[in-house]
Coordinates of C-alpha atoms and ligand atoms in Angstrom, one line a residue:
Chain P
X1483 CA -16.4 204.0 156.6
X1484 CA -15.6 207.2 154.8
X1485 CA -12.4 207.7 152.9
X1486 CA -11.2 211.2 152.0
X1487 CA -8.2 212.2 150.0
X1488 CA -6.3 215.3 151.3
X1489 CA -3.1 214.8 149.2
X1490 CA -2.7 212.7 146.1
X1491 CA 0.7 213.8 144.7
X1492 CA 4.0 212.0 144.8
X1493 CA 7.5 213.2 145.5
X1494 CA 7.0 217.0 145.7
X1495 CA 4.0 219.3 146.3
X1496 CA 3.2 221.2 143.1
X1497 CA 1.1 224.3 143.5
X1498 CA -0.2 226.1 140.5
X1499 CA -3.0 226.3 138.0
X1500 CA -2.0 223.2 136.1
X1501 CA -2.7 221.0 139.2
X1502 CA -5.8 222.7 140.6
X1503 CA -8.2 219.9 139.9
X1504 CA -6.3 216.8 141.1
X1505 CA -4.5 218.9 143.7
X1506 CA -0.8 219.6 144.4
X1507 CA -0.5 218.3 148.0
X1508 CA 1.5 215.2 148.8
X1509 CA 0.2 211.9 150.2
X1510 CA -2.5 211.9 152.8
X1511 CA -5.7 209.9 153.1
X1512 CA -8.2 210.0 155.9
X1513 CA -10.2 206.9 156.8
X1514 CA -13.1 207.5 159.1
X1515 CA -14.9 204.5 160.6
X1516 CA -18.6 205.3 161.4
X1517 CA -18.8 207.4 164.5
X1518 CA -15.1 206.9 165.4
X1519 CA -11.8 208.7 165.4
X1520 CA -10.0 209.2 162.1
X1521 CA -7.3 206.9 160.9
X1522 CA -4.8 208.9 158.8
X1523 CA -2.6 207.2 156.2
X1524 CA 0.6 209.2 155.5
X1525 CA 1.4 212.8 156.5
X1526 CA 2.4 214.6 153.3
X1527 CA 1.4 218.3 152.9
X1528 CA -2.2 217.3 152.6
X1529 CA -2.4 216.6 156.3
X1530 CA -2.2 220.4 157.0
X1531 CA -5.8 221.0 155.9
X1532 CA -7.0 217.8 157.4
X1533 CA -5.5 218.9 160.8
X1534 CA -7.3 222.2 160.5
X1535 CA -10.6 220.5 159.8
X1536 CA -10.1 218.2 162.8
X1537 CA -9.6 221.3 165.0
X1538 CA -13.3 222.0 164.4
X1539 CA -14.1 218.9 166.4
X1540 CA -12.9 217.5 169.7
X1541 CA -9.3 218.0 168.7
X1542 CA -9.9 221.8 169.1
X1543 CA -10.4 221.4 172.8
X1544 CA -7.7 218.7 173.2
X1545 CA -10.1 215.8 173.5
X1546 CA -9.2 214.0 170.3
X1547 CA -7.4 210.8 169.5
X1548 CA -5.9 210.1 166.0
X1549 CA -4.0 207.2 164.5
X1550 CA -1.5 207.9 161.8
X1551 CA -0.2 205.0 159.6
X1552 CA 3.0 206.0 157.8
X1553 CA 3.9 204.0 154.7
X1554 CA 7.6 205.2 154.9
X1555 CA 9.5 208.3 155.9
X1556 CA 10.3 209.8 152.5
X1557 CA 9.6 213.5 152.7
X1558 CA 6.5 213.4 150.6
X1559 CA 4.9 211.1 153.2
X1560 CA 5.8 213.0 156.4
X1561 CA 6.4 216.7 155.4
X1562 CA 3.1 217.8 156.7
X1563 CA 3.5 216.4 160.2
X1564 CA 4.9 219.6 161.8
X1565 CA 1.9 221.5 160.3
X1566 CA -0.7 219.1 161.8
X1567 CA -2.6 221.5 164.2
X1568 CA -3.9 218.8 166.6
X1569 CA -0.2 218.3 167.7
X1570 CA -0.2 221.8 169.2
X1571 CA -3.2 221.3 171.4
X1572 CA -2.6 219.9 174.8
X1573 CA -4.7 216.9 175.6
X1574 CA -4.9 215.4 172.1
X1575 CA -3.4 211.9 171.7
X1576 CA -1.8 210.9 168.4
X1577 CA -0.5 207.4 167.7
X1578 CA 2.0 207.2 164.9
X1579 CA 2.7 203.8 163.3
X1580 CA 5.5 202.9 160.9
X1581 CA 7.8 200.1 160.1
X1582 CA 10.4 199.1 162.6
X1583 CA 14.0 200.1 161.8
X1584 CA 17.0 197.8 162.4
X1585 CA 19.4 200.7 163.3
X1586 CA 17.3 203.3 165.1
X1587 CA 14.0 204.0 166.8
X1588 CA 11.2 205.5 164.9
X1589 CA 10.9 208.4 167.3
X1590 CA 14.5 209.4 166.5
X1591 CA 13.8 209.4 162.8
X1592 CA 10.8 211.7 163.3
X1593 CA 12.7 213.9 165.8
X1594 CA 15.4 214.5 163.2
X1595 CA 12.8 215.8 160.8
X1596 CA 12.1 218.8 163.0
X1597 CA 15.4 219.4 164.7
X1598 CA 17.7 222.4 164.2
X1599 CA 18.6 223.5 161.5
X1600 CA 15.7 222.0 159.5
X1601 CA 12.7 223.2 161.4
X1602 CA 12.0 225.7 164.2
X1603 CA 9.8 223.6 166.5
X1604 CA 11.3 220.4 167.8
X1605 CA 9.2 217.2 168.3
X1606 CA 9.7 217.6 172.1
X1607 CA 7.9 220.9 172.0
X1608 CA 4.6 219.5 170.7
X1609 CA 1.8 219.7 173.3
X1610 CA -0.2 216.6 172.3
X1611 CA 0.7 213.2 173.6
X1612 CA 2.5 211.4 170.8
X1613 CA 3.2 207.7 170.9
X1614 CA 5.2 205.8 168.3
X1615 CA 4.4 202.2 167.4
X1616 CA 6.9 200.1 165.4
X1617 CA 5.6 197.6 163.0
X1618 CA 7.0 194.5 161.3
X1619 CA 5.7 192.9 158.1
X1620 CA 2.5 191.0 158.8
X1621 CA 1.8 192.9 162.0
X1622 CA -2.0 192.9 162.8
X1623 CA -3.6 195.2 165.3
X1624 CA -6.8 196.9 166.1
X1625 CA -7.7 200.6 166.2
X1626 CA -11.1 200.8 167.8
X1627 CA -13.3 198.5 165.7
X1628 CA -10.9 198.7 162.7
X1629 CA -8.6 195.8 162.0
X1630 CA -5.3 196.8 160.4
X1631 CA -2.8 194.6 158.6
X1632 CA 0.4 195.4 156.8
X1633 CA 2.9 194.0 154.3
X1634 CA 6.0 195.3 152.8
X1635 CA 6.5 196.9 149.4
X1636 CA 9.3 197.2 146.8
X1637 CA 10.7 200.7 147.5
X1638 CA 14.0 202.2 148.4
X1639 CA 14.4 202.0 152.2
X1640 CA 11.2 199.9 152.2
X1641 CA 7.6 201.0 152.4
X1642 CA 4.5 199.4 154.0
X1643 CA 1.1 198.8 152.5
X1644 CA -1.9 198.8 154.9
X1645 CA -5.3 197.2 154.9
X1646 CA -8.1 198.5 157.1
X1647 CA -11.2 196.4 157.6
X1648 CA -14.2 198.1 159.3
X1649 CA -17.9 198.7 158.9
X1650 CA -18.2 195.8 156.5
X1651 CA -15.7 197.2 154.0
X1652 CA -11.9 196.9 153.4
X1653 CA -9.5 199.4 151.9
X1654 CA -5.8 198.8 150.9
X1655 CA -3.3 201.6 150.7
X1656 CA -0.4 200.6 148.5
X1657 CA 2.1 203.4 148.1
X1658 CA 5.0 203.7 147.3
X1659 CA 6.1 200.6 145.3
X1660 CA 7.9 199.5 142.2
X1661 CA 6.5 196.5 140.3
X1662 CA 8.0 193.2 141.5
X1663 CA 9.6 192.3 138.2
X1664 CA 12.9 194.0 137.6
X1665 CA 14.7 195.2 140.7
X1666 CA 14.7 194.5 144.4
X1667 CA 14.7 197.7 146.3
X1668 CA 15.9 197.6 149.9
X1669 CA 18.6 199.5 151.7
X1670 CA 21.3 199.8 149.0
X1671 CA 21.5 202.8 146.7
X1672 CA 21.1 201.7 143.1
X1673 CA 23.3 203.9 140.9
X1674 CA 22.7 202.5 137.5
X1675 CA 19.2 201.3 136.6
X1676 CA 18.9 197.6 135.6
X1677 CA 17.6 196.5 132.3
X1678 CA 13.9 196.2 132.4
X1679 CA 12.8 192.7 131.5
X1680 CA 16.2 191.2 132.1
X1681 CA 16.9 187.9 133.8
X1682 CA 16.9 188.1 137.6
X1683 CA 19.1 186.4 140.1
X1684 CA 16.9 183.5 141.4
X1685 CA 17.2 184.6 145.0
X1686 CA 16.0 188.1 144.1
X1687 CA 13.2 186.8 141.9
X1688 CA 12.0 184.6 144.8
X1689 CA 12.0 187.5 147.2
X1690 CA 10.1 189.7 144.8
X1691 CA 7.6 187.0 144.1
X1692 CA 6.9 186.4 147.7
X1693 CA 6.6 190.2 148.4
X1694 CA 4.0 190.4 145.6
X1695 CA 2.1 187.3 146.8
X1696 CA 1.9 188.9 150.2
X1697 CA 0.5 192.1 148.7
X1698 CA -2.0 190.2 146.5
X1699 CA -3.2 188.2 149.5
X1700 CA -3.6 191.3 151.6
X1701 CA -5.7 193.0 148.8
X1702 CA -8.0 190.0 148.5
X1703 CA -11.6 191.2 148.0
X1704 CA -10.9 194.8 149.1
X1705 CA -13.6 197.3 148.2
X1706 CA -10.9 199.9 147.4
X1707 CA -7.3 199.6 146.4
X1708 CA -5.3 202.8 146.4
X1709 CA -2.1 202.2 144.3
X1710 CA 1.0 204.2 143.5
X1711 CA 0.7 204.7 139.7
X1712 CA 3.2 207.6 139.4
X1713 CA 4.9 206.3 136.2
X1714 CA 3.9 205.9 132.6
X1715 CA 5.5 202.8 131.0
X1716 CA 8.3 205.0 129.4
X1717 CA 9.0 206.7 132.7
X1718 CA 9.3 203.3 134.4
X1719 CA 11.7 201.9 131.8
X1720 CA 14.0 205.0 132.4
X1721 CA 13.8 204.8 136.2
X1722 CA 12.9 201.3 137.3
X1723 CA 15.0 201.8 140.5
X1724 CA 13.0 204.8 141.7
X1725 CA 10.3 202.6 143.3
X1726 CA 7.1 203.5 141.5
X1727 CA 4.6 201.6 139.4
X1728 CA 2.4 202.1 136.3
X1729 CA -1.4 201.7 136.0
X1730 CA -0.7 198.4 134.3
X1731 CA 1.1 197.0 137.4
X1732 CA -1.9 198.1 139.5
X1733 CA -4.4 196.5 137.2
X1734 CA -2.6 193.1 137.5
X1735 CA -2.7 193.2 141.3
X1736 CA -6.3 194.4 141.3
X1737 CA -7.4 191.6 139.0
X1738 CA -5.6 188.9 140.9
X1739 CA -6.9 190.1 144.2
X1740 CA -10.4 190.6 143.0
X1741 CA -10.8 194.1 144.3
X1742 CA -14.0 196.2 143.6
X1743 CA -12.4 199.6 142.8
X1744 CA -8.8 200.5 141.8
X1745 CA -7.8 204.1 142.6
X1746 CA -4.8 205.6 140.8
X1747 CA -2.7 207.6 143.3
X1748 CA 0.7 209.3 144.0
X1749 CA 0.5 211.2 140.8
X1750 CA 3.8 212.5 139.3
X1751 CA 4.6 216.0 140.3
X1752 CA 5.1 217.1 136.7
X1753 CA 1.7 215.7 135.6
X1754 CA -0.8 218.3 134.7
X1755 CA -4.6 217.8 135.3
X1756 CA -5.1 217.3 131.6
X1757 CA -2.3 214.7 131.3
X1758 CA -3.8 212.9 134.4
X1759 CA -7.2 212.8 132.7
X1760 CA -5.6 211.1 129.7
X1761 CA -4.0 208.5 131.9
X1762 CA -7.2 207.9 133.8
X1763 CA -9.4 207.6 130.6
X1764 CA -6.8 205.3 128.9
X1765 CA -6.7 203.0 132.0
X1766 CA -10.5 202.9 132.2
X1767 CA -10.8 202.1 128.5
X1768 CA -8.2 199.4 128.8
X1769 CA -10.1 197.8 131.7
X1770 CA -13.5 198.1 130.0
X1771 CA -12.1 196.4 126.8
X1772 CA -10.5 193.6 128.8
X1773 CA -13.7 193.1 130.7
X1774 CA -12.1 193.7 134.1
X1775 CA -14.7 193.4 136.8
X1776 CA -13.4 196.3 138.8
X1777 CA -13.9 200.0 138.5
X1778 CA -11.0 202.5 137.9
X1779 CA -10.9 205.9 139.5
X1780 CA -8.1 208.5 140.1
X1781 CA -7.7 210.1 143.4
X1782 CA -8.0 213.9 143.7
X1783 CA -8.0 216.3 146.6
X1784 CA -11.4 216.4 148.2
X1785 CA -12.6 213.1 146.8
X1786 CA -14.7 211.3 149.4
X1787 CA -15.9 207.8 149.2
X1788 CA -18.5 206.0 151.4
X1789 CA -17.9 202.3 151.7
X1790 CA -19.5 199.3 153.4
X1791 CA -22.3 200.2 155.9
X1792 CA -22.2 203.8 154.8
X1793 CA -22.5 203.1 151.1
X1794 CA -25.4 205.1 149.7
X1795 CA -26.0 206.6 153.1
Chain O
X391 CA 20.3 242.7 136.9
X392 CA 17.0 240.8 136.4
X393 CA 15.2 239.3 139.3
X394 CA 12.6 236.5 138.9
X395 CA 10.5 234.8 141.5
X396 CA 10.0 231.1 141.4
X397 CA 8.6 230.6 144.9
X398 CA 7.3 233.3 147.3
X399 CA 5.6 231.3 150.0
X400 CA 6.9 230.6 153.5
X401 CA 7.1 227.4 155.7
X402 CA 5.3 224.9 153.5
X403 CA 4.0 224.8 149.9
X404 CA 0.4 225.8 149.7
X405 CA -1.2 224.3 146.5
X406 CA -4.8 225.2 145.6
X407 CA -6.8 227.5 143.4
X408 CA -6.8 230.2 146.2
X409 CA -3.0 230.7 145.7
X410 CA -2.9 230.6 141.9
X411 CA -2.0 234.3 141.5
X412 CA 0.9 234.7 143.9
X413 CA 1.8 231.1 143.8
X414 CA 2.2 228.3 146.5
X415 CA 5.8 227.3 146.0
X416 CA 8.4 228.0 148.7
X417 CA 11.3 230.4 148.5
X418 CA 13.3 230.6 145.4
X419 CA 14.6 233.6 143.5
X420 CA 16.9 233.9 140.5
X421 CA 19.1 236.8 139.6
X422 CA 20.6 237.2 136.1
X423 CA 23.4 239.7 136.3
X424 CA 23.9 242.2 133.5
X425 CA 26.9 240.2 132.4
X426 CA 24.7 237.1 132.0
X427 CA 25.6 235.1 135.1
X428 CA 23.1 233.2 137.2
X429 CA 22.6 233.5 141.0
X430 CA 20.0 231.4 142.7
X431 CA 18.8 232.5 146.1
X432 CA 17.3 229.7 148.3
X433 CA 16.1 226.3 147.1
X434 CA 12.5 226.0 148.1
X435 CA 10.0 224.1 145.8
X436 CA 10.2 226.9 143.3
X437 CA 13.6 225.5 142.3
X438 CA 11.8 222.7 140.3
X439 CA 10.5 225.1 137.7
X440 CA 13.6 227.2 137.6
X441 CA 15.6 224.0 136.9
X442 CA 13.3 222.9 134.1
X443 CA 13.6 226.4 132.6
X444 CA 17.4 226.0 132.5
X445 CA 17.4 222.7 130.6
X446 CA 17.4 224.3 127.1
X447 CA 20.5 226.3 128.0
X448 CA 24.1 225.2 128.7
X449 CA 22.8 223.5 131.9
X450 CA 21.1 220.9 129.7
X451 CA 24.4 220.0 128.2
X452 CA 26.3 219.8 131.5
X453 CA 28.2 223.1 130.9
X454 CA 26.2 225.4 133.2
X455 CA 27.6 227.4 136.1
X456 CA 25.7 229.1 138.8
X457 CA 26.1 230.6 142.3
X458 CA 23.6 229.5 144.9
X459 CA 23.0 231.7 148.0
X460 CA 21.3 229.9 150.9
X461 CA 19.8 232.0 153.7
X462 CA 19.4 229.1 156.1
X463 CA 18.6 225.4 156.1
X464 CA 14.9 225.3 157.1
X465 CA 13.0 222.9 154.9
X466 CA 11.2 225.5 152.9
X467 CA 14.6 226.8 151.7
X468 CA 16.3 223.5 150.7
X469 CA 13.5 221.2 149.7
X470 CA 13.8 221.9 146.0
X471 CA 17.4 220.7 145.7
X472 CA 16.5 217.1 145.0
X473 CA 14.2 218.2 142.2
X474 CA 16.5 220.6 140.5
X475 CA 17.2 218.9 137.1
X476 CA 20.5 220.6 136.4
X477 CA 22.1 219.2 139.5
X478 CA 21.7 215.6 138.1
X479 CA 23.6 216.5 134.9
X480 CA 27.4 215.8 135.2
X481 CA 29.5 218.7 134.2
X482 CA 27.3 221.4 135.7
X483 CA 29.0 223.4 138.5
X484 CA 27.5 225.1 141.4
X485 CA 29.1 227.1 144.2
X486 CA 26.8 227.2 147.2
X487 CA 27.3 229.9 149.8
X488 CA 25.6 229.7 153.2
X489 CA 25.9 230.3 156.8
X490 CA 27.7 227.9 159.1
X491 CA 30.8 227.9 161.2
X492 CA 32.5 226.0 158.4
X493 CA 31.8 224.8 154.9
X494 CA 32.0 221.2 156.1
X495 CA 29.3 221.9 158.7
X496 CA 27.1 223.4 156.0
X497 CA 27.8 220.4 153.7
X498 CA 26.7 218.1 156.6
X499 CA 23.4 220.0 156.9
X500 CA 22.7 219.6 153.2
X501 CA 23.8 215.9 153.4
X502 CA 21.2 215.5 156.2
X503 CA 18.3 216.3 153.9
X504 CA 19.4 213.6 151.5
X505 CA 19.6 211.0 154.3
X506 CA 18.0 207.8 153.0
X507 CA 15.4 207.9 155.7
X508 CA 13.9 211.0 153.9
X509 CA 15.1 210.9 150.3
X510 CA 15.8 208.2 147.7
X511 CA 18.9 210.1 146.7
X512 CA 20.8 208.9 149.9
X513 CA 23.6 211.5 149.6
X514 CA 24.8 214.7 148.0
X515 CA 27.4 212.7 146.2
X516 CA 24.7 211.1 144.0
X517 CA 23.8 214.3 142.4
X518 CA 26.1 214.2 139.3
X519 CA 26.9 217.9 139.1
X520 CA 29.5 219.3 141.4
X521 CA 28.3 221.4 144.4
X522 CA 31.1 223.3 146.0
X523 CA 29.9 224.4 149.5
X524 CA 31.4 227.6 151.1
X525 CA 30.7 229.4 154.3
X526 CA 29.9 233.1 154.2
X527 CA 31.8 235.3 156.7
X528 CA 29.3 237.8 158.0
X529 CA 29.9 241.3 156.6
X530 CA 32.8 240.2 154.5
X531 CA 32.1 240.8 150.8
X532 CA 33.0 238.0 148.3
X533 CA 33.1 237.9 144.5
X534 CA 30.8 235.5 142.8
X535 CA 29.1 235.4 139.4
X536 CA 31.2 238.5 138.6
X537 CA 29.5 240.7 141.3
X538 CA 30.1 241.7 144.8
X539 CA 28.0 239.8 147.4
X540 CA 27.8 240.5 151.2
X541 CA 25.9 238.4 153.8
X542 CA 24.8 239.2 157.3
X543 CA 22.8 237.1 159.7
X544 CA 19.4 238.3 160.9
X545 CA 17.6 236.7 164.0
X546 CA 15.1 234.1 162.9
X547 CA 13.4 232.4 165.8
X548 CA 15.9 230.2 167.6
X549 CA 18.3 230.4 164.7
X550 CA 19.6 233.0 162.2
X551 CA 19.1 233.5 158.5
X552 CA 21.5 235.3 156.2
X553 CA 20.5 238.4 154.4
X554 CA 22.4 238.9 151.1
X555 CA 23.2 242.1 149.3
X556 CA 24.2 241.9 145.6
X557 CA 26.0 244.9 144.1
X558 CA 26.4 245.3 140.4
X559 CA 27.6 248.7 139.2
X560 CA 25.2 251.3 140.7
X561 CA 22.4 248.7 141.2
X562 CA 21.9 246.7 144.3
X563 CA 19.4 244.0 145.3
X564 CA 19.0 242.8 148.9
X565 CA 17.4 239.5 149.9
X566 CA 16.2 239.4 153.5
X567 CA 13.8 236.6 154.0
X568 CA 12.9 234.9 157.3
X569 CA 13.6 237.7 159.8
X570 CA 12.3 238.1 163.3
X571 CA 13.9 241.3 164.6
X572 CA 14.4 242.0 168.3
X573 CA 12.3 245.0 169.4
X574 CA 13.8 248.1 167.8
X575 CA 14.2 246.5 164.3
X576 CA 17.3 245.6 162.3
X577 CA 20.7 245.8 163.9
X578 CA 22.9 248.7 162.8
X579 CA 25.0 246.3 160.7
X580 CA 22.0 244.9 158.9
X581 CA 20.5 248.3 158.4
X582 CA 23.8 249.3 156.7
X583 CA 23.5 246.2 154.5
X584 CA 20.0 247.4 153.4
X585 CA 21.0 251.0 153.1
X586 CA 20.0 252.7 149.8
X587 CA 19.5 249.4 148.0
X588 CA 17.7 249.7 144.6
X589 CA 15.4 246.9 145.8
X590 CA 15.0 245.3 149.2
X591 CA 13.2 241.9 149.2
X592 CA 11.9 241.5 152.7
X593 CA 10.1 238.8 154.8
X594 CA 6.5 239.9 154.9
X595 CA 5.0 236.7 156.3
X596 CA 1.9 238.1 157.9
X597 CA -0.2 240.9 159.5
X598 CA 1.0 242.3 162.9
X599 CA -2.1 240.5 164.5
X600 CA -1.0 237.1 163.2
X601 CA 2.6 237.8 164.1
X602 CA 1.5 238.5 167.7
X603 CA 0.0 235.0 168.0
X604 CA 3.0 233.2 166.5
X605 CA 5.9 235.3 167.7
X606 CA 8.3 232.4 168.5
X607 CA 8.6 231.5 164.8
X608 CA 10.7 234.5 163.9
X609 CA 9.0 236.1 160.9
X610 CA 8.2 239.7 159.9
X611 CA 4.9 241.5 159.6
X612 CA 4.3 244.1 156.8
X613 CA 5.1 246.7 159.4
X614 CA 8.5 245.3 160.1
X615 CA 9.2 245.2 156.4
X616 CA 7.9 248.8 155.8
X617 CA 9.9 250.0 158.8
X618 CA 13.2 248.5 157.5
X619 CA 12.6 249.8 154.0
X620 CA 11.8 253.3 155.1
X621 CA 14.8 253.5 157.6
X622 CA 17.2 252.1 155.0
X623 CA 16.0 254.5 152.3
X624 CA 15.6 251.8 149.6
X625 CA 14.2 252.4 146.1
X626 CA 11.7 249.6 146.1
X627 CA 10.4 247.1 148.7
X628 CA 9.5 243.6 147.6
X629 CA 7.1 241.6 149.9
X630 CA 8.0 237.9 150.2
X631 CA 7.5 234.7 152.1
X632 CA 3.7 234.8 152.7
X633 CA 2.1 232.7 155.3
X634 CA 0.9 229.3 154.0
X635 CA -2.7 230.0 155.1
X636 CA -3.0 233.3 153.1
X637 CA -5.2 233.1 150.0
X638 CA -4.5 235.6 147.1
X639 CA -7.1 238.0 148.5
X640 CA -5.3 238.0 151.9
X641 CA -2.0 238.9 150.1
X642 CA -3.8 241.7 148.2
X643 CA -4.9 243.0 151.6
X644 CA -1.3 242.6 153.0
X645 CA -0.1 244.6 150.0
X646 CA -2.5 247.5 150.6
X647 CA -1.7 247.6 154.3
X648 CA 2.1 247.6 153.6
X649 CA 1.6 250.5 151.2
X650 CA -0.1 252.5 154.0
X651 CA 2.6 251.5 156.5
X652 CA 5.3 252.7 154.1
X653 CA 3.5 256.0 153.6
X654 CA 3.0 256.5 157.3
X655 CA 6.7 256.2 157.7
X656 CA 7.5 258.8 155.1
X657 CA 8.2 256.2 152.5
X658 CA 5.9 257.6 149.8
X659 CA 8.7 257.5 147.2
X660 CA 9.4 253.8 147.8
X661 CA 7.9 251.6 145.2
X662 CA 6.1 248.5 146.5
X663 CA 5.9 245.1 144.8
X664 CA 4.3 242.0 146.2
X665 CA 6.4 239.1 144.8
X666 CA 4.5 236.6 142.8
X667 CA 5.6 233.4 141.0
X668 CA 6.7 234.2 137.5
X669 CA 7.1 237.9 138.1
X670 CA 10.3 239.4 136.7
X671 CA 11.8 242.7 137.7
X672 CA 14.6 244.7 136.1
X673 CA 16.6 246.2 138.9
Ligands
ZN69 ZN1 6.2 209.0 147.7
ZN70 ZN1 9.0 207.1 148.6
ZN71 ZN1 11.2 230.2 155.4

């Protein structure tokens, strides 16, 4: 399979010279099993260019099928959807997957993204056939030859991590999540940040531990682990309730799960290319010194990786 | 007054080296009045940088006051609010003027973008600063930031967007983004709003050819902008809200075409400026 990054930024798109190299578009990753339709993870602003490139293929004449896995519906993960060209071509089929909600249907959440007064084109006016699929933690399903599994993350309003196995390789997409150590993030708004490193209520500690165990199990042996590493340690201590991790947190999961490559992802909007270089090099150095068996890379727009059967091809 | 552009792009932010010169952030303009007050027009992604630039001032200490004018609630005009640092500092005070049947309706619209499905902020009430929301009555001038402001709705696809005129002494600045006129151009009331402005910032999303293909979205071509400017006899026309697919070189071409369109309409005396992120103009 091939994996290509179209948006690597968290929270807000950040155009400008200072982000030209890593890119300013928000979350969007394309996974392309060999000879098959694309599986897209998240629909931040990066999906706009991906959609345009797809229109050069069968999607241009309305004969394409795409699957979109949404980690969660925060803006930086869905903002690009109304600008996804294949939606506007009759005949295309798009399957959208996201976590089931207890209070409303997924379709209603997406419909409200584009309803008046927020956007000029309502969901109902799109020409492609769009089907919504609601997932629960642990859901397993197939997309063509690809096997997909999911598990929940520690993020406000809850996010899903996905694993895709196909062509003799496995990738895991883990964004957005806080570490599983200081605060349990679900549906309540947390006004004042808890003390990092404080003692947790046993029930909360247990829930976090099982969430983390689920993630580590899902990452087991993956060739590529894409991980939300938006925060520096200082930023995390100031905002542990915002639902993002540091490279350190990602390293621990990567080590326990025995992954081959760890990919830093969901870069902070305020991070310049030079600052991101410093974070990457420090993380690589740390892992080299510690003798970690995995490689560390940082996602940037346009990065393409060939995995499994396509490695070296 | 001093006008500065923080975001000049339409519809969705367009990051990438090809938009470095004009900028890829969505609509946000600041106006510093001669008496030193701050007016912010629209809250696209450009608001992030504007907010950070205000932190060394009284806004960093929770003693800042500003007027916000909102043309309409499409995403490219409100997305920056959750990333505007001064709005999280208790003590800062904002008065936000926009278009709705009532201020509570407008507040509901802004509340909707903070809905926990979409934003970790959950609700406007978590912002810290006070945001006092008020509805503009079309054509009725109001006093804010020590100047006189008038708003009038323009057609914009299936909805409308407010154009604002700010008058300070003998200087006037008009902001008219997101406009899709009916055939025949601006309404008489709107033309009156533009009339003789020192500077008219106007929607200039694309070329007439591209407008043809995407008519239903309700945006202007450079011809619409040139036409409005020439008919209203303004001193300067400012191009704004470029299509997300336009690279810097496309905007350069748009600029040249707009100049020709102005001249063809007898607007040789009208100065023409293509808005760019970071550009500052003394009106
Ligand atoms: Zn995110
Ligand atoms: Zn999120
Ligand atoms: Zn707009």
